[in-house]
Short mmCIF file of C-alpha atoms in Angstrom, two decimals:
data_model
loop_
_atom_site.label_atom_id
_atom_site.label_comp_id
_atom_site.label_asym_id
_atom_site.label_seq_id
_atom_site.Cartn_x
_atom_site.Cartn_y
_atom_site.Cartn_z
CA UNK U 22 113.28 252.46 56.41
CA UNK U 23 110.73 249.86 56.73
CA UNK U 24 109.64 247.77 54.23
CA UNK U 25 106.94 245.09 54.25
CA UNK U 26 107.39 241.55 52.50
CA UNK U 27 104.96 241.05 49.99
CA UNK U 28 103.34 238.30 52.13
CA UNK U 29 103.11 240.89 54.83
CA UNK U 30 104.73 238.19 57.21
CA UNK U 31 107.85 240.44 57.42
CA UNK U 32 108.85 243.29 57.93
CA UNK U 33 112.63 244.38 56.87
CA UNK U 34 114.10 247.48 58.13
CA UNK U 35 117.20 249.50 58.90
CA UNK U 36 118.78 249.31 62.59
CA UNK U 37 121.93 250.47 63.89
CA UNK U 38 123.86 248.61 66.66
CA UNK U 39 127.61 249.50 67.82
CA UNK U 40 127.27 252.22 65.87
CA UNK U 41 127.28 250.00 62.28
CA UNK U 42 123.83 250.68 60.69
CA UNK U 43 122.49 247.07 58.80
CA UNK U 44 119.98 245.77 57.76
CA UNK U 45 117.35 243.87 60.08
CA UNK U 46 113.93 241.65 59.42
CA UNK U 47 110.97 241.09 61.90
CA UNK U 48 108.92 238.08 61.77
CA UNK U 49 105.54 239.37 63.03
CA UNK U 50 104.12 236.13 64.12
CA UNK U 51 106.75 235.74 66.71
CA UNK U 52 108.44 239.12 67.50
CA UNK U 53 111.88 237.40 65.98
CA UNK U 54 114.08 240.06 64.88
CA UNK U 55 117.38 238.64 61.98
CA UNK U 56 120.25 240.62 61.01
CA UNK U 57 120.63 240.26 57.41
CA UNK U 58 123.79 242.39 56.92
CA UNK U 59 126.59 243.18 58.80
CA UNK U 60 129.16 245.17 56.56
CA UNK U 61 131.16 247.75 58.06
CA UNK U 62 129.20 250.12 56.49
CA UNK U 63 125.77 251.77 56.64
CA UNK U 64 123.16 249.71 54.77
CA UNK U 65 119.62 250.85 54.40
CA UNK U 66 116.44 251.07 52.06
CA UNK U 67 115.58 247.80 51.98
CA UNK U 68 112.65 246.93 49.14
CA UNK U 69 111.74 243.21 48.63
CA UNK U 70 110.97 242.05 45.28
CA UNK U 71 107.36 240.87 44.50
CA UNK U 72 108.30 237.41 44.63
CA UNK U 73 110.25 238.13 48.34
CA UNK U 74 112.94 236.16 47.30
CA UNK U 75 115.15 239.05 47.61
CA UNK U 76 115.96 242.35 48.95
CA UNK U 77 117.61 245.31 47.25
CA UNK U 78 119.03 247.99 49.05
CA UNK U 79 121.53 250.43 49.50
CA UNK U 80 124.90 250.68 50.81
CA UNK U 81 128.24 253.01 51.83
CA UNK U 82 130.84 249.42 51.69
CA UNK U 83 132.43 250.92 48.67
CA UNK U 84 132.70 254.58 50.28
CA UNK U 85 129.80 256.09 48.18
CA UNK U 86 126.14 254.83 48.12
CA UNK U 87 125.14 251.91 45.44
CA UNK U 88 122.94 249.33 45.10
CA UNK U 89 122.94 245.71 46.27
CA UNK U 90 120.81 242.72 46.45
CA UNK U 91 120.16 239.63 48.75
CA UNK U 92 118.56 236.93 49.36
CA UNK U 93 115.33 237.16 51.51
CA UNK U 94 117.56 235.99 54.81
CA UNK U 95 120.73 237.80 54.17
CA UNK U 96 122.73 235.40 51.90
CA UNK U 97 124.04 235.92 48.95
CA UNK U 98 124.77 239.76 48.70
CA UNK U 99 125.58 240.90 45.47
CA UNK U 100 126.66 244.63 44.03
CA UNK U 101 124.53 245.85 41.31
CA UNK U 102 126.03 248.99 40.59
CA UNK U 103 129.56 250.10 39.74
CA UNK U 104 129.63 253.81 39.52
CA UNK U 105 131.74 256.01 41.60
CA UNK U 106 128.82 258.08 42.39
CA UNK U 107 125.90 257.38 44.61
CA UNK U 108 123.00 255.71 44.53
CA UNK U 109 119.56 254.88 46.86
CA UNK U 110 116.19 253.73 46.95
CA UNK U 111 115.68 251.30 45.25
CA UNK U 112 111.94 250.62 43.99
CA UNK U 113 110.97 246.87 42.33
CA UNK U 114 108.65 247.29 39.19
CA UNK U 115 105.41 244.77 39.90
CA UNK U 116 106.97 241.94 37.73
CA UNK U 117 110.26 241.96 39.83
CA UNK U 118 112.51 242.88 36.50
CA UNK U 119 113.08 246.46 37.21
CA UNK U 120 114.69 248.39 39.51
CA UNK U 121 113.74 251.96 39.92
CA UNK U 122 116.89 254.54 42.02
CA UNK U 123 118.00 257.74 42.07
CA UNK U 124 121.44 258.56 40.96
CA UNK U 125 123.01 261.85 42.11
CA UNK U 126 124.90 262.91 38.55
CA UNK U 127 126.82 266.24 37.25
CA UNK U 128 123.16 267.87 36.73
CA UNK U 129 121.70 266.81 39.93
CA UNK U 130 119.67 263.78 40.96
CA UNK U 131 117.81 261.45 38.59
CA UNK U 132 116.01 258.74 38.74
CA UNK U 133 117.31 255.62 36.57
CA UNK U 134 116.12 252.39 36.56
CA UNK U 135 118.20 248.79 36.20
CA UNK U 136 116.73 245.81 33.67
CA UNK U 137 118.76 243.28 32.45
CA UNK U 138 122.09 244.28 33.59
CA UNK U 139 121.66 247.78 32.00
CA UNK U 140 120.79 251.14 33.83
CA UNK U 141 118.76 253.93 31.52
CA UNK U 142 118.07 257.31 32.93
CA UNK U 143 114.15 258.23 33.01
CA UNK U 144 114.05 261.12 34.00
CA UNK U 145 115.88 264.41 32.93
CA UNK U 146 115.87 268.53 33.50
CA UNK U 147 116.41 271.15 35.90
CA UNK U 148 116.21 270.28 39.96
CA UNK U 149 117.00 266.82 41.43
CA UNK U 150 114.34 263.51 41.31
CA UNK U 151 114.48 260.52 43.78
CA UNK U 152 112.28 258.14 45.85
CA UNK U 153 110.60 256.38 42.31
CA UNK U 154 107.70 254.40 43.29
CA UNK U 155 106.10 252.20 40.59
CA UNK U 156 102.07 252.05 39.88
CA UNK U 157 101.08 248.66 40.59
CA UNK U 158 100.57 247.93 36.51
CA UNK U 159 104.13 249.05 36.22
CA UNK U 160 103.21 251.80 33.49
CA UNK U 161 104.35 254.75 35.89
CA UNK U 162 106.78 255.62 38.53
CA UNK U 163 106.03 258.44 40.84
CA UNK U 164 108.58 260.33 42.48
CA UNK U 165 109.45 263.28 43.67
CA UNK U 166 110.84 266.27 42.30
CA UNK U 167 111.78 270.06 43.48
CA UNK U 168 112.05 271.19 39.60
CA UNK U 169 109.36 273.32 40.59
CA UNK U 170 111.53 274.89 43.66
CA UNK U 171 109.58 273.18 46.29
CA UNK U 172 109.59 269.14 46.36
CA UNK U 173 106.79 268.19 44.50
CA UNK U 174 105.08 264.95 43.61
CA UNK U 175 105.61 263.76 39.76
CA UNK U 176 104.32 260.88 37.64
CA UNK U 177 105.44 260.03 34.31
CA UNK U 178 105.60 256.54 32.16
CA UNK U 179 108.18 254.08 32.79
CA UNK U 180 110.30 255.01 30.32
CA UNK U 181 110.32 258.70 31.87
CA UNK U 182 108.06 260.63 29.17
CA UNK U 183 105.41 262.80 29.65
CA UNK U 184 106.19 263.73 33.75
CA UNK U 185 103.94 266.35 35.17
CA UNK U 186 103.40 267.40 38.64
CA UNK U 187 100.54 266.24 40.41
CA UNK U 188 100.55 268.14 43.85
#
């Protein structure tokens, strides 16, 4: 799962040791490697924000998968999500204010996204959607989808309308 800091300076990524999978950054300059979490848990996905003040990610600490944030160095972890059912991937929107995931719900996996404390579903109907990537204007997320039978790339407007295929 790596992931590159906006400044491309850093590189954050998912390593397990002792058999606890956490989080991890790389300073390319000088080869130093950080741990940045070390829950008794797996933790993975990192994506910084924009700004790379922070890194969302995902996590099993409550005993399902959900989202948390952090600090660029590890401090300051904090839940986002509450839900009893899990969550991954999380993908900033270019301004940092959005976070695009997939949820796994009673009709299969969809991708939500997170603004202002408040999660809306984007995307909706048969087969399962995850690993949302925003277009750099923040107009579109892309993600894939096997509503088709096979997994297939999608793209539809932020707020979920109009999604097509597009391989």
């Amino acid at each position: 799962d790596p992931a590159w800091s906006p400044d491309g300076t850093r590189l954050a990524f998912t390593r397990t040791v002792g058999g606890n999978q956490d989080l991890h950054a790389l300073t390319l300059a000088d080869g130093r490697v950080t741990r940045l979490t070390s829950a008794r848990a797996r933790d993975q996905e990192p994506a910084w924000s924009p700004d790379g003040t922070t890194i969302a990610f995902s996590s099993q600490r409550t005993g399902n998968w959900e989202l948390f944030v952090m600090d660029a160095d590890g401090r300051r972890e904090r839940r986002l999500t509450r839900t009893g059912v899990s969550e991954g991937f999380p993908a900033w929107s270019p301004d940092g204010t959005t976070l695009a995931f997939w949820r796994r719900t009673p009709a299969g996996i969809r991708i939500h996204v997170l603004a202002g404390g408040r999660v809306r579903r984007v995307t909706a109907g048969p087969g399962n959607d995850y690993d949302p990537a925003w277009s750099p204007d923040g107009a579109r997320i892309a993600f894939v989808s096997d509503r088709g039978g096979l997994p297939q790339l999608h793209v539809a407007a932020a707020d979920g309308s109009g999604a097509a295929p597009v391989t």
